[in-house]
Coordinates of C-alpha atoms and ligand atoms in Angstrom, one line a residue:
X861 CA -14.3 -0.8 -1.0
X862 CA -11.3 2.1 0.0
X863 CA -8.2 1.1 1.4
X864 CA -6.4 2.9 3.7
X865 CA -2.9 1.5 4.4
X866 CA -0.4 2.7 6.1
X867 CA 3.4 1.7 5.2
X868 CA 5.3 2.2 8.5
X869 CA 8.8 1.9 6.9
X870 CA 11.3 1.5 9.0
X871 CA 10.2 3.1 12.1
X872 CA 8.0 1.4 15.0
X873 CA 9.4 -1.4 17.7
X874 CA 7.6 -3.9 19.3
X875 CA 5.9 -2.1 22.1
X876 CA 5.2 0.6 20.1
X877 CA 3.7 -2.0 17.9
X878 CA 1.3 -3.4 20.4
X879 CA 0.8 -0.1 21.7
X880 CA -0.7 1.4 18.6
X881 CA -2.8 -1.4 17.3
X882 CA -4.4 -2.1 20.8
X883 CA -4.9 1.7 20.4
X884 CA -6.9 1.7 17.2
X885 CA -8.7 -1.0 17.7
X886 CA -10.2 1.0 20.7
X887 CA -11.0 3.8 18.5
X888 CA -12.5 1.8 15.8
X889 CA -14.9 -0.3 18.3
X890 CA -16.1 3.2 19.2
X891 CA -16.6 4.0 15.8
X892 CA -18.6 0.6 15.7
X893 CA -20.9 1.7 18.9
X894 CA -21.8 5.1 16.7
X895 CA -23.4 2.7 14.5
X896 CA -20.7 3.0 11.7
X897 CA -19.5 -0.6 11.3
X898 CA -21.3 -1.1 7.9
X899 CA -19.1 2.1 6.5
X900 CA -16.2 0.4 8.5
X901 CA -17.2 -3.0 6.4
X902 CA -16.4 -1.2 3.4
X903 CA -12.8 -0.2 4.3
X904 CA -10.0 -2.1 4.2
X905 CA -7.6 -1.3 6.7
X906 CA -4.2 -2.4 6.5
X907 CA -0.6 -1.6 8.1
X908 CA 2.8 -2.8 6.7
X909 CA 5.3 -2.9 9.6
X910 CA 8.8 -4.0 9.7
X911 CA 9.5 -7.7 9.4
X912 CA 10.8 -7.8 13.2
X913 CA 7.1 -6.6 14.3
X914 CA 4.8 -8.8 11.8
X915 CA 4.7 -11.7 15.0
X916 CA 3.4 -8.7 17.4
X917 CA 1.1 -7.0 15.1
X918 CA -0.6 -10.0 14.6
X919 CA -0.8 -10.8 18.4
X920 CA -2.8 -7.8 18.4
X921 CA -4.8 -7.7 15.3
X922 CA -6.5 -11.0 15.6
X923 CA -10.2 -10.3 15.9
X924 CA -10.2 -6.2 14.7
X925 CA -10.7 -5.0 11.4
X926 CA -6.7 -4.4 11.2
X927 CA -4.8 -6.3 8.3
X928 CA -1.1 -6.8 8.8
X929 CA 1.4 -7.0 5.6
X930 CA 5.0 -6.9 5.1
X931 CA 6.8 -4.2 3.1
X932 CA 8.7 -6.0 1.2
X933 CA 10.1 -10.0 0.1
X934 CA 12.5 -11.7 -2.1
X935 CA 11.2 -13.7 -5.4
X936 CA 13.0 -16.8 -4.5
X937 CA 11.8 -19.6 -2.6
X938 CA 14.8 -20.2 -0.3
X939 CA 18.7 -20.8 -0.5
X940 CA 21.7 -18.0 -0.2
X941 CA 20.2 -15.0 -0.1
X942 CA 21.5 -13.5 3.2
X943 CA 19.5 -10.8 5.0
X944 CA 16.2 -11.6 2.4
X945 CA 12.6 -13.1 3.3
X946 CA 10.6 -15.0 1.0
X947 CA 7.1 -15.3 0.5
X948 CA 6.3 -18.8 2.0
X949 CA 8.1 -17.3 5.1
X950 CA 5.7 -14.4 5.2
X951 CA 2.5 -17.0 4.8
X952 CA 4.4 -19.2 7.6
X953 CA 3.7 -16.1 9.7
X954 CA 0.0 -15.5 8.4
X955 CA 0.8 -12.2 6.1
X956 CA -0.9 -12.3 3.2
X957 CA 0.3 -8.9 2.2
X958 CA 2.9 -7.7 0.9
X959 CA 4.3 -4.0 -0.5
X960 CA 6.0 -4.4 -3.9
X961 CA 7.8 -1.9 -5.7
X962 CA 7.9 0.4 -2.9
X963 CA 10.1 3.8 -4.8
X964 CA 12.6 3.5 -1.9
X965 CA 13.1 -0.1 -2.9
X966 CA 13.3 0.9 -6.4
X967 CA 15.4 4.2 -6.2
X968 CA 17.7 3.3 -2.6
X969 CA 17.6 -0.3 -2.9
X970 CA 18.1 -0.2 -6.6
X971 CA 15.3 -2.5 -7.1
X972 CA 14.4 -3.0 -11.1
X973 CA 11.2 -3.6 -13.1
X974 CA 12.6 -7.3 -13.5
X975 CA 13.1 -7.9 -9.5
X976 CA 9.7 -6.3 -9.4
X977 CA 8.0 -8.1 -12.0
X978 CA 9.6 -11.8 -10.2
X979 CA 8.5 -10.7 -7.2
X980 CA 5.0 -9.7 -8.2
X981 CA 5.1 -13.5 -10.4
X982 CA 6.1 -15.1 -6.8
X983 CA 3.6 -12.9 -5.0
X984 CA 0.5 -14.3 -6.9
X985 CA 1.9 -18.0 -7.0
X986 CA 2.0 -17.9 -3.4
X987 CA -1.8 -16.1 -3.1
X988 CA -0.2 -12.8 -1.6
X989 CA -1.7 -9.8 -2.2
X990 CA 0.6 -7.3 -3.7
X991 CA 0.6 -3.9 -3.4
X992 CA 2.4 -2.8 -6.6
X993 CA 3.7 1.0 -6.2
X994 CA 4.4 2.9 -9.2
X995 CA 5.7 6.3 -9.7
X996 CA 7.4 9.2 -11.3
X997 CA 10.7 10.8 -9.9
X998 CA 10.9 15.0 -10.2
X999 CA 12.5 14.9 -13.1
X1000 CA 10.5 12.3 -14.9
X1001 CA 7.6 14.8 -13.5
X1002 CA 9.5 17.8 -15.2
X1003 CA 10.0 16.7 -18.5
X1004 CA 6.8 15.4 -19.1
X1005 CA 7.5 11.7 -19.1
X1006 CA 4.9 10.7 -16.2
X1007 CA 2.4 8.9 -18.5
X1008 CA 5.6 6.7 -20.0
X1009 CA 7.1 6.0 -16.6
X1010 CA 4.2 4.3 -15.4
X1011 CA 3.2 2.8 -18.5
X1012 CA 6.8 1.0 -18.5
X1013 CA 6.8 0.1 -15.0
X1014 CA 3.0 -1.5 -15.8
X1015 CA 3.8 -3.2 -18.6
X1016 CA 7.5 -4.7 -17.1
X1017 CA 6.0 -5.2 -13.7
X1018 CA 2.4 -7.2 -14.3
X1019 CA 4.7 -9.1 -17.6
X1020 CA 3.7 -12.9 -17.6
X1021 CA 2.1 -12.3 -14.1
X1022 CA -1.0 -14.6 -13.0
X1023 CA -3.0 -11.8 -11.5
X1024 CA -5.2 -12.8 -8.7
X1025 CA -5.1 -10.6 -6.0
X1026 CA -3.2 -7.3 -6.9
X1027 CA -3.9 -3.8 -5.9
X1028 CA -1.7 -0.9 -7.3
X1029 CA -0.2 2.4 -5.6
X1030 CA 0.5 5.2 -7.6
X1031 CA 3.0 7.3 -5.7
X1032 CA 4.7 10.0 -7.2
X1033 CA 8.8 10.0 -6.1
X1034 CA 8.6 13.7 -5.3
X1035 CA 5.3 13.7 -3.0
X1036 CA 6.7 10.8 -0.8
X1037 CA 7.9 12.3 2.8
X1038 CA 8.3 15.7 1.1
X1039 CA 5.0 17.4 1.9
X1040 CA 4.3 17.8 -1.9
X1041 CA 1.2 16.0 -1.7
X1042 CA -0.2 15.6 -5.7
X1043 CA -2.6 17.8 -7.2
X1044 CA -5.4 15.7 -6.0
X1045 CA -7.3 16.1 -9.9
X1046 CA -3.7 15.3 -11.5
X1047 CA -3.2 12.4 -9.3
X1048 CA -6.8 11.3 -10.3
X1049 CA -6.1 11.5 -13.7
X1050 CA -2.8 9.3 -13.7
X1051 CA -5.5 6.7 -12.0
X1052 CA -7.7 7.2 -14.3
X1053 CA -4.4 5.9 -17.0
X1054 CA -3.0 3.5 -14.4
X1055 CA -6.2 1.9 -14.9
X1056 CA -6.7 2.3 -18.5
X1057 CA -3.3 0.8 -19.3
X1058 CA -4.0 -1.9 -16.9
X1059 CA -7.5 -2.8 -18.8
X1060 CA -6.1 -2.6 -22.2
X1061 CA -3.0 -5.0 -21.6
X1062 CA -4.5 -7.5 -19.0
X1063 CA -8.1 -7.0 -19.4
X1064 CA -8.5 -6.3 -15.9
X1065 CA -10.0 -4.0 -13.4
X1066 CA -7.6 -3.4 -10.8
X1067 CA -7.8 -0.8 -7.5
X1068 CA -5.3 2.0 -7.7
X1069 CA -4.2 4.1 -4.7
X1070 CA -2.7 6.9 -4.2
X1071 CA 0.3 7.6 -2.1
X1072 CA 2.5 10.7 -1.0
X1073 CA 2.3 13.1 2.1
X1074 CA -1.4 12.2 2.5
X1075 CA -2.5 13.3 5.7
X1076 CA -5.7 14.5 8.0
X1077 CA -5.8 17.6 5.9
X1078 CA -6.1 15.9 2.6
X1079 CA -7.1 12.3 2.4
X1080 CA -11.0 13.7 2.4
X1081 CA -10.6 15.2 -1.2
X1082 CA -8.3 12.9 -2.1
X1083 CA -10.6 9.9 -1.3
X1084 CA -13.3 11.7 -3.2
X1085 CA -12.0 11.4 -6.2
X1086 CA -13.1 9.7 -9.1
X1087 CA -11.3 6.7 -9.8
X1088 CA -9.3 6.5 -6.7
X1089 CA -9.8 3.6 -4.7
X1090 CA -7.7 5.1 -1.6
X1091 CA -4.7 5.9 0.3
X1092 CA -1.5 4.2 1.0
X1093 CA -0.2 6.9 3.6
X1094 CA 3.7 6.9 5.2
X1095 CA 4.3 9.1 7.9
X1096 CA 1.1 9.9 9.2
X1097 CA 0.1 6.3 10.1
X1098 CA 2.8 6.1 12.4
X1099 CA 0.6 7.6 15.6
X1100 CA -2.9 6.6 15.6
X1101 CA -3.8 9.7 16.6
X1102 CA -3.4 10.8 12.6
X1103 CA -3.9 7.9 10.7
X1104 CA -7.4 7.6 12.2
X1105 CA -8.9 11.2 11.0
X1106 CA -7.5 9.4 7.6
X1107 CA -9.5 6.2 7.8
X1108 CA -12.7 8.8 8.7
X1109 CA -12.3 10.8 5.8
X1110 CA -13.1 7.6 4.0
X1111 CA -16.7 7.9 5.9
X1112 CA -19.6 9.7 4.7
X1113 CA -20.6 12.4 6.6
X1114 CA -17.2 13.0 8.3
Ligands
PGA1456 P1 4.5 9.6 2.9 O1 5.0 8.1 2.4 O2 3.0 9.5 3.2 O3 5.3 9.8 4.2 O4 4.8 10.6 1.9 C1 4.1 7.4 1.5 C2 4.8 6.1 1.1 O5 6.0 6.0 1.0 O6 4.1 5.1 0.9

């Protein structure tokens, strides 16, 4: 299985919503008339919108191959927590995915391993399926701390967690919306670790993604790579017109 998701942020309103999904849905069907829905079986294709859209995008997506998550919830399970959603809300409204972790949670919203790691334990207790997104910042990158950044944000994140359904995102701080996409063979590597460290401390086999400035002209020999298991792409899934050539490259033979 690949994944190709695409984390909207906050950009996109409701008509745009229904605009785009309706959108790629018509490109996909013709996808499925070229006689490639059994490649299409094998790619999961999801889209985290803003919470205000998750009522539309689901309008839309029932009966296509398009998942719908959120990008983000809180770890408790209701009370005084103004301006916060929690995870039963998000399964009252049929998501049953969720963005965790995100860097601009964790580096604007000052987000820590702890509120990750409760939010990943209240994720799985609620049968979510996370999307935990690790990373290194530039200078973490610079002084040769990459391999201890992620390992700490593994271990603190996925502590005393009940993992059922988790997939992880390895974004780098300094490739997201900057352009710098990854050294596609360095990025491979770190997923290569991600997944070592996860194996070694949970015993588990876990997908890892990559994340940062993938576009069109990249996501081909990024998806080709070894151990990654695909893309979690920001600005070029907002038209369908670019995320698609992104959900191709994850065909053979395009
Ligand atoms: P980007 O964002 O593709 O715009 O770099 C990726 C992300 O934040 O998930």
């Amino acid at each position: 299985m690949k994944y190709i998701m695409g984390n909207w942020k906050m950009n996109m309103l409701p008509d745009e919503t229904l605009k785009y999904i309706e959108k790629l849905d018509e490109e996909l069907k013709i996808l499925e008339k070229e006689e490639k829905d059994k490649e299409l079986d094998n790619i999961d294709i999801s889209l985290f919108v803003p919470f205000i859209n998750i009522f539309y995008a689901h309008l839309m997506s029932q009966e296509t191959r398009i998942l719908i998550g959120a990008q983000n919830m809180h770890y408790e399970e209701k009370g005084a927590f103004t301006g916060e959603v929690s995870a039963e809300m998000l399964k009252s409204v049929l998501v049953d995915n969720v963005l965790i972790g995100h860097s601009e949670r964790r580096h604007v919203f000052g987000e820590s391993d702890i509120d990750i790691n409760k939010k990943l334990i209240k994720s799985q207790e609620k049968d979510l399926r996370a999307i935990f997104c690790i990373g290194e910042t530039l200078e973490e990158n610079e002084t040769g701390k990459t391999e201890e950044v992620i390992k700490r944000q593994i271990l603190e994140g996925l502590k005393n967690v009940d993992i059922k359904n988790i997939i992880i995102a390895y974004e780098p701080v300094w490739a997201i919306g900057t352009g710098k996409v990854c050294d596609s063979d360095i990025a491979n590597n770190i997923v290569k670790i991600t997944k070592e460290i996860v194996k070694e401390n949970f015993g588990l086999d876990l997908p890892v993604l990559y994340g940062g400035s993938v576009d069109s002209n990249n996501a081909k020999e990024i998806l080709n790579k070894e151990y990654l298991d695909g893309v979690l792409v920001g600005g070029a899934s907002l038209t369908v017109d670019k995320f698609l050539p992104i959900i191709k490259s994850a065909m053979s033979g395009e």
